[in-house]
Amino acid sequence: MTRCGERITNERESHGADGNPVRRYLGLSVGGAKSDRTCLTAIDYYRKQDKAFVVDIFESVSAQGEQTADQVLIELVSELSSDMGAGGDGVRMMGVDAPLTLPPCLLGCESSCQGYEKCKKPEVRWMRAQYQKAKKENSRLKHFTSYSQRPVDLYFRYRHDEPNLFQDETMGANLAPQAARMAYLKRHVGDTELVEVWPKLALYYLQKALKIPKRE
């Protein structure tokens, strides 16, 4: 599998040789399909010992020869699941640091739609209510756009304790390429459960739980 990105470490053991059930989880940092900034990490969790180990790290997952970067990544995810052996449960879940859903008004709107200002979709109505509430506290607040933002974008921007941490929009310049790529990739990773993760959010709550000063 060395052709699928550059392997940084390989600490895997023979899974299931002692009857110890193993569950594998993947972490995917998504870059553009034409760049070499995509990274994949595999973590094995041994249930009997209640311990987890990083067993593989692949950096710079990109196009290889005639294979596109997407083909390389899909093949790598498949191989990481199939090499678990008889004692493994396969890949249970993959955390992805990119949007896994699209804004409610980006696709599928009917021609009779009068615009997101009057949209009756529940998620857009919720977004409109959140914006109107936030507008009362900040008269200079710019209007939301339900074709570039999701409800979760507004939730963290308007209601979280640290709103400055979450300023990126799903279809904004920083995330749109990754969102579009994941809309394609999630159809090709089999039965692997995908979970959207925000590293900044995880670090924020770890810092609070461990009482680590923000400057560190």
PDB file of C-alpha atoms in Angstrom:
ATOM      1  CA  MET A   1       0.000   0.000   0.000  1.00  0.00           C
ATOM      2  CA  THR A   2       2.993   2.290  -0.032  1.00  0.00           C
ATOM      3  CA  ARG A   3       1.972   3.665  -3.403  1.00  0.00           C
ATOM      4  CA  CYS A   4      -1.169   5.167  -1.825  1.00  0.00           C
ATOM      5  CA  GLY A   5       0.394   8.211  -0.252  1.00  0.00           C
ATOM      6  CA  GLU A   6       3.513   8.300   1.856  1.00  0.00           C
ATOM      7  CA  ARG A   7       3.314   6.044   4.908  1.00  0.00           C
ATOM      8  CA  ILE A   8       4.795   7.713   7.981  1.00  0.00           C
ATOM      9  CA  THR A   9       4.415   4.810  10.376  1.00  0.00           C
ATOM     10  CA  ASN A  10       3.347   1.164  10.347  1.00  0.00           C
ATOM     11  CA  GLU A  11       2.903  -0.330  13.788  1.00  0.00           C
ATOM     12  CA  ARG A  12       0.223  -2.860  12.949  1.00  0.00           C
ATOM     13  CA  GLU A  13       0.119  -6.240  14.671  1.00  0.00           C
ATOM     14  CA  SER A  14      -1.566  -9.450  13.575  1.00  0.00           C
ATOM     15  CA  HIS A  15      -5.170  -8.623  14.225  1.00  0.00           C
ATOM     16  CA  GLY A  16      -7.268 -11.231  15.957  1.00  0.00           C
ATOM     17  CA  ALA A  17      -4.475 -13.776  16.340  1.00  0.00           C
ATOM     18  CA  ASP A  18      -5.240 -14.069  20.067  1.00  0.00           C
ATOM     19  CA  GLY A  19      -8.970 -13.700  19.670  1.00  0.00           C
ATOM     20  CA  ASN A  20      -8.801 -10.070  20.728  1.00  0.00           C
ATOM     21  CA  PRO A  21     -11.518  -8.154  18.849  1.00  0.00           C
ATOM     22  CA  VAL A  22     -10.189  -5.075  17.097  1.00  0.00           C
ATOM     23  CA  ARG A  23     -12.079  -2.123  15.718  1.00  0.00           C
ATOM     24  CA  ARG A  24     -10.501   0.249  13.253  1.00  0.00           C
ATOM     25  CA  TYR A  25     -11.264   3.937  12.917  1.00  0.00           C
ATOM     26  CA  LEU A  26      -9.958   6.308  10.254  1.00  0.00           C
ATOM     27  CA  GLY A  27      -9.306  10.029  10.319  1.00  0.00           C
ATOM     28  CA  LEU A  28      -9.266  11.909   7.028  1.00  0.00           C
ATOM     29  CA  SER A  29      -7.934  15.423   6.546  1.00  0.00           C
ATOM     30  CA  VAL A  30      -9.286  16.469   3.166  1.00  0.00           C
ATOM     31  CA  GLY A  31      -7.350  18.585   0.711  1.00  0.00           C
ATOM     32  CA  GLY A  32      -8.203  19.424  -2.866  1.00  0.00           C
ATOM     33  CA  ALA A  33      -8.161  16.548  -5.342  1.00  0.00           C
ATOM     34  CA  LYS A  34      -5.434  18.280  -7.355  1.00  0.00           C
ATOM     35  CA  SER A  35      -3.192  18.944  -4.358  1.00  0.00           C
ATOM     36  CA  ASP A  36      -1.103  16.689  -2.120  1.00  0.00           C
ATOM     37  CA  ARG A  37      -2.593  17.915   1.157  1.00  0.00           C
ATOM     38  CA  THR A  38      -4.874  14.974   1.909  1.00  0.00           C
ATOM     39  CA  CYS A  39      -3.834  12.836   4.890  1.00  0.00           C
ATOM     40  CA  LEU A  40      -5.288   9.610   6.292  1.00  0.00           C
ATOM     41  CA  THR A  41      -4.734   8.047   9.716  1.00  0.00           C
ATOM     42  CA  ALA A  42      -5.775   4.589  10.948  1.00  0.00           C
ATOM     43  CA  ILE A  43      -6.391   3.881  14.641  1.00  0.00           C
ATOM     44  CA  ASP A  44      -7.018   0.378  16.016  1.00  0.00           C
ATOM     45  CA  TYR A  45      -9.028  -0.012  19.205  1.00  0.00           C
ATOM     46  CA  TYR A  46      -8.496  -3.203  21.237  1.00  0.00           C
ATOM     47  CA  ARG A  47     -11.681  -3.734  23.172  1.00  0.00           C
ATOM     48  CA  LYS A  48     -10.368  -6.185  25.776  1.00  0.00           C
ATOM     49  CA  GLN A  49      -7.574  -3.861  26.871  1.00  0.00           C
ATOM     50  CA  ASP A  50      -9.592  -0.699  26.205  1.00  0.00           C
ATOM     51  CA  LYS A  51      -6.582   0.752  24.379  1.00  0.00           C
ATOM     52  CA  ALA A  52      -6.144   2.457  21.030  1.00  0.00           C
ATOM     53  CA  PHE A  53      -3.057   2.718  18.834  1.00  0.00           C
ATOM     54  CA  VAL A  54      -2.210   4.737  15.736  1.00  0.00           C
ATOM     55  CA  VAL A  55      -1.169   2.050  13.276  1.00  0.00           C
ATOM     56  CA  ASP A  56      -0.863   3.903   9.968  1.00  0.00           C
ATOM     57  CA  ILE A  57      -0.407   7.489   8.859  1.00  0.00           C
ATOM     58  CA  PHE A  58      -0.459   8.369   5.173  1.00  0.00           C
ATOM     59  CA  GLU A  59       0.597  11.854   4.157  1.00  0.00           C
ATOM     60  CA  SER A  60       0.295  13.490   0.751  1.00  0.00           C
ATOM     61  CA  VAL A  61      -2.371  11.157  -0.647  1.00  0.00           C
ATOM     62  CA  SER A  62      -2.452  12.329  -4.250  1.00  0.00           C
ATOM     63  CA  ALA A  63      -2.605  11.120  -7.841  1.00  0.00           C
ATOM     64  CA  GLN A  64      -0.315   8.191  -8.661  1.00  0.00           C
ATOM     65  CA  GLY A  65       0.487   7.528 -12.310  1.00  0.00           C
ATOM     66  CA  GLU A  66      -2.797   7.039 -14.168  1.00  0.00           C
ATOM     67  CA  GLN A  67      -4.822   6.910 -10.949  1.00  0.00           C
ATOM     68  CA  THR A  68      -6.571  10.068  -9.818  1.00  0.00           C
ATOM     69  CA  ALA A  69      -6.215  11.251  -6.238  1.00  0.00           C
ATOM     70  CA  ASP A  70      -9.798  10.130  -5.589  1.00  0.00           C
ATOM     71  CA  GLN A  71      -9.114   6.620  -6.889  1.00  0.00           C
ATOM     72  CA  VAL A  72      -6.010   6.370  -4.723  1.00  0.00           C
ATOM     73  CA  LEU A  73      -7.886   7.493  -1.620  1.00  0.00           C
ATOM     74  CA  ILE A  74     -10.885   5.207  -2.202  1.00  0.00           C
ATOM     75  CA  GLU A  75      -8.572   2.242  -2.762  1.00  0.00           C
ATOM     76  CA  LEU A  76      -6.620   3.051   0.378  1.00  0.00           C
ATOM     77  CA  VAL A  77      -9.767   3.173   2.527  1.00  0.00           C
ATOM     78  CA  SER A  78     -10.860  -0.159   1.045  1.00  0.00           C
ATOM     79  CA  GLU A  79      -7.489  -1.793   1.731  1.00  0.00           C
ATOM     80  CA  LEU A  80      -7.360  -0.514   5.297  1.00  0.00           C
ATOM     81  CA  SER A  81     -10.687  -2.235   5.879  1.00  0.00           C
ATOM     82  CA  SER A  82      -9.935  -5.494   4.078  1.00  0.00           C
ATOM     83  CA  ASP A  83      -6.549  -6.120   5.758  1.00  0.00           C
ATOM     84  CA  MET A  84      -8.111  -6.387   9.231  1.00  0.00           C
ATOM     85  CA  GLY A  85      -8.190 -10.163   8.991  1.00  0.00           C
ATOM     86  CA  ALA A  86     -10.576 -12.620  10.616  1.00  0.00           C
ATOM     87  CA  GLY A  87     -10.311 -11.058  14.058  1.00  0.00           C
ATOM     88  CA  GLY A  88     -11.079  -7.525  12.978  1.00  0.00           C
ATOM     89  CA  ASP A  89     -14.405  -5.796  12.584  1.00  0.00           C
ATOM     90  CA  GLY A  90     -13.299  -3.728   9.597  1.00  0.00           C
ATOM     91  CA  VAL A  91     -13.377   0.042   9.477  1.00  0.00           C
ATOM     92  CA  ARG A  92     -16.185   1.133  11.784  1.00  0.00           C
ATOM     93  CA  MET A  93     -16.079   4.856  11.218  1.00  0.00           C
ATOM     94  CA  MET A  94     -14.138   7.582   9.443  1.00  0.00           C
ATOM     95  CA  GLY A  95     -13.925  11.112  10.802  1.00  0.00           C
ATOM     96  CA  VAL A  96     -13.643  13.772   8.098  1.00  0.00           C
ATOM     97  CA  ASP A  97     -12.622  17.416   8.576  1.00  0.00           C
ATOM     98  CA  ALA A  98     -14.804  18.613   5.686  1.00  0.00           C
ATOM     99  CA  PRO A  99     -18.546  19.221   5.217  1.00  0.00           C
ATOM    100  CA  LEU A 100     -20.553  16.050   4.630  1.00  0.00           C
ATOM    101  CA  THR A 101     -23.803  17.838   3.824  1.00  0.00           C
ATOM    102  CA  LEU A 102     -24.626  20.757   1.566  1.00  0.00           C
ATOM    103  CA  PRO A 103     -26.520  23.985   2.279  1.00  0.00           C
ATOM    104  CA  PRO A 104     -30.309  23.543   2.069  1.00  0.00           C
ATOM    105  CA  CYS A 105     -30.803  25.926  -0.863  1.00  0.00           C
ATOM    106  CA  LEU A 106     -27.789  24.915  -2.945  1.00  0.00           C
ATOM    107  CA  LEU A 107     -29.531  22.122  -4.865  1.00  0.00           C
ATOM    108  CA  GLY A 108     -33.053  20.872  -5.434  1.00  0.00           C
ATOM    109  CA  CYS A 109     -35.057  24.067  -5.032  1.00  0.00           C
ATOM    110  CA  GLU A 110     -38.308  24.238  -6.990  1.00  0.00           C
ATOM    111  CA  SER A 111     -38.772  26.842  -9.707  1.00  0.00           C
ATOM    112  CA  SER A 112     -41.660  28.308  -7.700  1.00  0.00           C
ATOM    113  CA  CYS A 113     -39.332  29.157  -4.807  1.00  0.00           C
ATOM    114  CA  GLN A 114     -39.563  32.839  -3.901  1.00  0.00           C
ATOM    115  CA  GLY A 115     -36.064  32.967  -2.431  1.00  0.00           C
ATOM    116  CA  TYR A 116     -34.519  31.996   0.866  1.00  0.00           C
ATOM    117  CA  GLU A 117     -36.014  35.109   2.454  1.00  0.00           C
ATOM    118  CA  LYS A 118     -39.426  33.385   2.231  1.00  0.00           C
ATOM    119  CA  CYS A 119     -38.379  29.727   2.012  1.00  0.00           C
ATOM    120  CA  LYS A 120     -40.567  27.336   4.007  1.00  0.00           C
ATOM    121  CA  LYS A 121     -38.017  24.556   4.441  1.00  0.00           C
ATOM    122  CA  PRO A 122     -37.725  23.857   8.197  1.00  0.00           C
ATOM    123  CA  GLU A 123     -33.952  24.271   8.206  1.00  0.00           C
ATOM    124  CA  VAL A 124     -34.129  27.593   6.330  1.00  0.00           C
ATOM    125  CA  ARG A 125     -36.870  28.872   8.616  1.00  0.00           C
ATOM    126  CA  TRP A 126     -34.639  27.998  11.575  1.00  0.00           C
ATOM    127  CA  MET A 127     -31.714  29.828   9.991  1.00  0.00           C
ATOM    128  CA  ARG A 128     -33.883  32.866   9.361  1.00  0.00           C
ATOM    129  CA  ALA A 129     -35.060  32.903  12.984  1.00  0.00           C
ATOM    130  CA  GLN A 130     -31.479  32.635  14.260  1.00  0.00           C
ATOM    131  CA  TYR A 131     -30.367  35.470  12.012  1.00  0.00           C
ATOM    132  CA  GLN A 132     -33.225  37.723  13.079  1.00  0.00           C
ATOM    133  CA  LYS A 133     -32.439  37.073  16.733  1.00  0.00           C
ATOM    134  CA  ALA A 134     -28.735  37.783  16.237  1.00  0.00           C
ATOM    135  CA  LYS A 135     -29.573  40.897  14.206  1.00  0.00           C
ATOM    136  CA  LYS A 136     -31.243  42.436  17.253  1.00  0.00           C
ATOM    137  CA  GLU A 137     -27.934  42.203  19.115  1.00  0.00           C
ATOM    138  CA  ASN A 138     -25.782  43.342  16.188  1.00  0.00           C
ATOM    139  CA  SER A 139     -27.449  45.719  13.747  1.00  0.00           C
ATOM    140  CA  ARG A 140     -24.465  45.507  11.371  1.00  0.00           C
ATOM    141  CA  LEU A 141     -24.768  41.745  10.970  1.00  0.00           C
ATOM    142  CA  LYS A 142     -24.698  40.610   7.343  1.00  0.00           C
ATOM    143  CA  HIS A 143     -27.580  38.519   6.064  1.00  0.00           C
ATOM    144  CA  PHE A 144     -27.219  34.752   5.976  1.00  0.00           C
ATOM    145  CA  THR A 145     -27.273  32.890   2.638  1.00  0.00           C
ATOM    146  CA  SER A 146     -28.792  29.418   2.740  1.00  0.00           C
ATOM    147  CA  TYR A 147     -27.097  28.403  -0.516  1.00  0.00           C
ATOM    148  CA  SER A 148     -23.624  28.857   0.993  1.00  0.00           C
ATOM    149  CA  GLN A 149     -24.315  28.193   4.694  1.00  0.00           C
ATOM    150  CA  ARG A 150     -25.817  25.309   6.638  1.00  0.00           C
ATOM    151  CA  PRO A 151     -27.732  25.559   9.912  1.00  0.00           C
ATOM    152  CA  VAL A 152     -24.636  24.330  11.754  1.00  0.00           C
ATOM    153  CA  ASP A 153     -22.651  27.255  10.343  1.00  0.00           C
ATOM    154  CA  LEU A 154     -25.093  29.719  11.857  1.00  0.00           C
ATOM    155  CA  TYR A 155     -25.337  27.830  15.132  1.00  0.00           C
ATOM    156  CA  PHE A 156     -21.629  28.130  15.841  1.00  0.00           C
ATOM    157  CA  ARG A 157     -21.405  31.648  14.469  1.00  0.00           C
ATOM    158  CA  TYR A 158     -24.343  33.041  16.450  1.00  0.00           C
ATOM    159  CA  ARG A 159     -24.710  30.843  19.521  1.00  0.00           C
ATOM    160  CA  HIS A 160     -21.328  29.383  20.479  1.00  0.00           C
ATOM    161  CA  ASP A 161     -19.204  30.853  23.271  1.00  0.00           C
ATOM    162  CA  GLU A 162     -16.294  31.348  20.852  1.00  0.00           C
ATOM    163  CA  PRO A 163     -17.890  32.490  17.568  1.00  0.00           C
ATOM    164  CA  ASN A 164     -14.576  33.686  16.133  1.00  0.00           C
ATOM    165  CA  LEU A 165     -13.439  30.062  15.885  1.00  0.00           C
ATOM    166  CA  PHE A 166     -16.132  29.206  13.353  1.00  0.00           C
ATOM    167  CA  GLN A 167     -16.286  31.815  10.614  1.00  0.00           C
ATOM    168  CA  ASP A 168     -15.886  29.541   7.583  1.00  0.00           C
ATOM    169  CA  GLU A 169     -18.977  28.871   5.478  1.00  0.00           C
ATOM    170  CA  THR A 170     -19.683  25.454   3.973  1.00  0.00           C
ATOM    171  CA  MET A 171     -19.470  26.836   0.433  1.00  0.00           C
ATOM    172  CA  GLY A 172     -17.057  29.639   1.242  1.00  0.00           C
ATOM    173  CA  ALA A 173     -13.617  29.884  -0.330  1.00  0.00           C
ATOM    174  CA  ASN A 174     -11.915  27.807   2.385  1.00  0.00           C
ATOM    175  CA  LEU A 175     -14.301  24.835   2.451  1.00  0.00           C
ATOM    176  CA  ALA A 176     -16.161  24.687  -0.876  1.00  0.00           C
ATOM    177  CA  PRO A 177     -13.576  22.514  -2.711  1.00  0.00           C
ATOM    178  CA  GLN A 178     -13.516  20.018   0.163  1.00  0.00           C
ATOM    179  CA  ALA A 179     -17.314  20.011   0.452  1.00  0.00           C
ATOM    180  CA  ALA A 180     -17.674  19.283  -3.259  1.00  0.00           C
ATOM    181  CA  ARG A 181     -15.051  16.552  -3.097  1.00  0.00           C
ATOM    182  CA  MET A 182     -16.699  14.842  -0.127  1.00  0.00           C
ATOM    183  CA  ALA A 183     -20.086  14.950  -1.876  1.00  0.00           C
ATOM    184  CA  TYR A 184     -18.425  12.719  -4.467  1.00  0.00           C
ATOM    185  CA  LEU A 185     -16.253  10.570  -2.198  1.00  0.00           C
ATOM    186  CA  LYS A 186     -18.937   9.584   0.295  1.00  0.00           C
ATOM    187  CA  ARG A 187     -20.709   7.668  -2.478  1.00  0.00           C
ATOM    188  CA  HIS A 188     -17.634   5.507  -3.011  1.00  0.00           C
ATOM    189  CA  VAL A 189     -16.423   4.424   0.433  1.00  0.00           C
ATOM    190  CA  GLY A 190     -18.774   1.486   0.877  1.00  0.00           C
ATOM    191  CA  ASP A 191     -20.537   1.017   4.203  1.00  0.00           C
ATOM    192  CA  THR A 192     -18.013   3.020   6.223  1.00  0.00           C
ATOM    193  CA  GLU A 193     -19.855   5.410   8.523  1.00  0.00           C
ATOM    194  CA  LEU A 194     -18.712   8.987   7.977  1.00  0.00           C
ATOM    195  CA  VAL A 195     -18.671  11.581  10.736  1.00  0.00           C
ATOM    196  CA  GLU A 196     -17.928  15.256  10.196  1.00  0.00           C
ATOM    197  CA  VAL A 197     -15.388  16.542  12.708  1.00  0.00           C
ATOM    198  CA  TRP A 198     -14.102  20.029  13.448  1.00  0.00           C
ATOM    199  CA  PRO A 199     -10.552  19.917  14.859  1.00  0.00           C
ATOM    200  CA  LYS A 200     -10.920  23.433  16.298  1.00  0.00           C
ATOM    201  CA  LEU A 201     -14.082  22.405  18.123  1.00  0.00           C
ATOM    202  CA  ALA A 202     -12.462  19.248  19.504  1.00  0.00           C
ATOM    203  CA  LEU A 203      -9.449  21.211  20.735  1.00  0.00           C
ATOM    204  CA  TYR A 204     -11.723  23.838  22.271  1.00  0.00           C
ATOM    205  CA  TYR A 205     -13.530  21.293  24.444  1.00  0.00           C
ATOM    206  CA  LEU A 206     -10.357  19.357  25.266  1.00  0.00           C
ATOM    207  CA  GLN A 207      -8.800  22.599  26.442  1.00  0.00           C
ATOM    208  CA  LYS A 208     -11.785  23.249  28.694  1.00  0.00           C
ATOM    209  CA  ALA A 209     -11.942  19.684  30.040  1.00  0.00           C
ATOM    210  CA  LEU A 210      -8.205  19.511  30.745  1.00  0.00           C
ATOM    211  CA  LYS A 211      -8.102  23.119  31.979  1.00  0.00           C
ATOM    212  CA  ILE A 212      -5.288  24.021  29.603  1.00  0.00           C
ATOM    213  CA  PRO A 213      -4.667  27.771  29.186  1.00  0.00           C
ATOM    214  CA  LYS A 214      -5.795  29.023  25.771  1.00  0.00           C
ATOM    215  CA  ARG A 215      -2.371  30.474  25.019  1.00  0.00           C
ATOM    216  CA  GLU A 216      -0.943  26.951  25.059  1.00  0.00           C
TER     217      GLU A 216
END
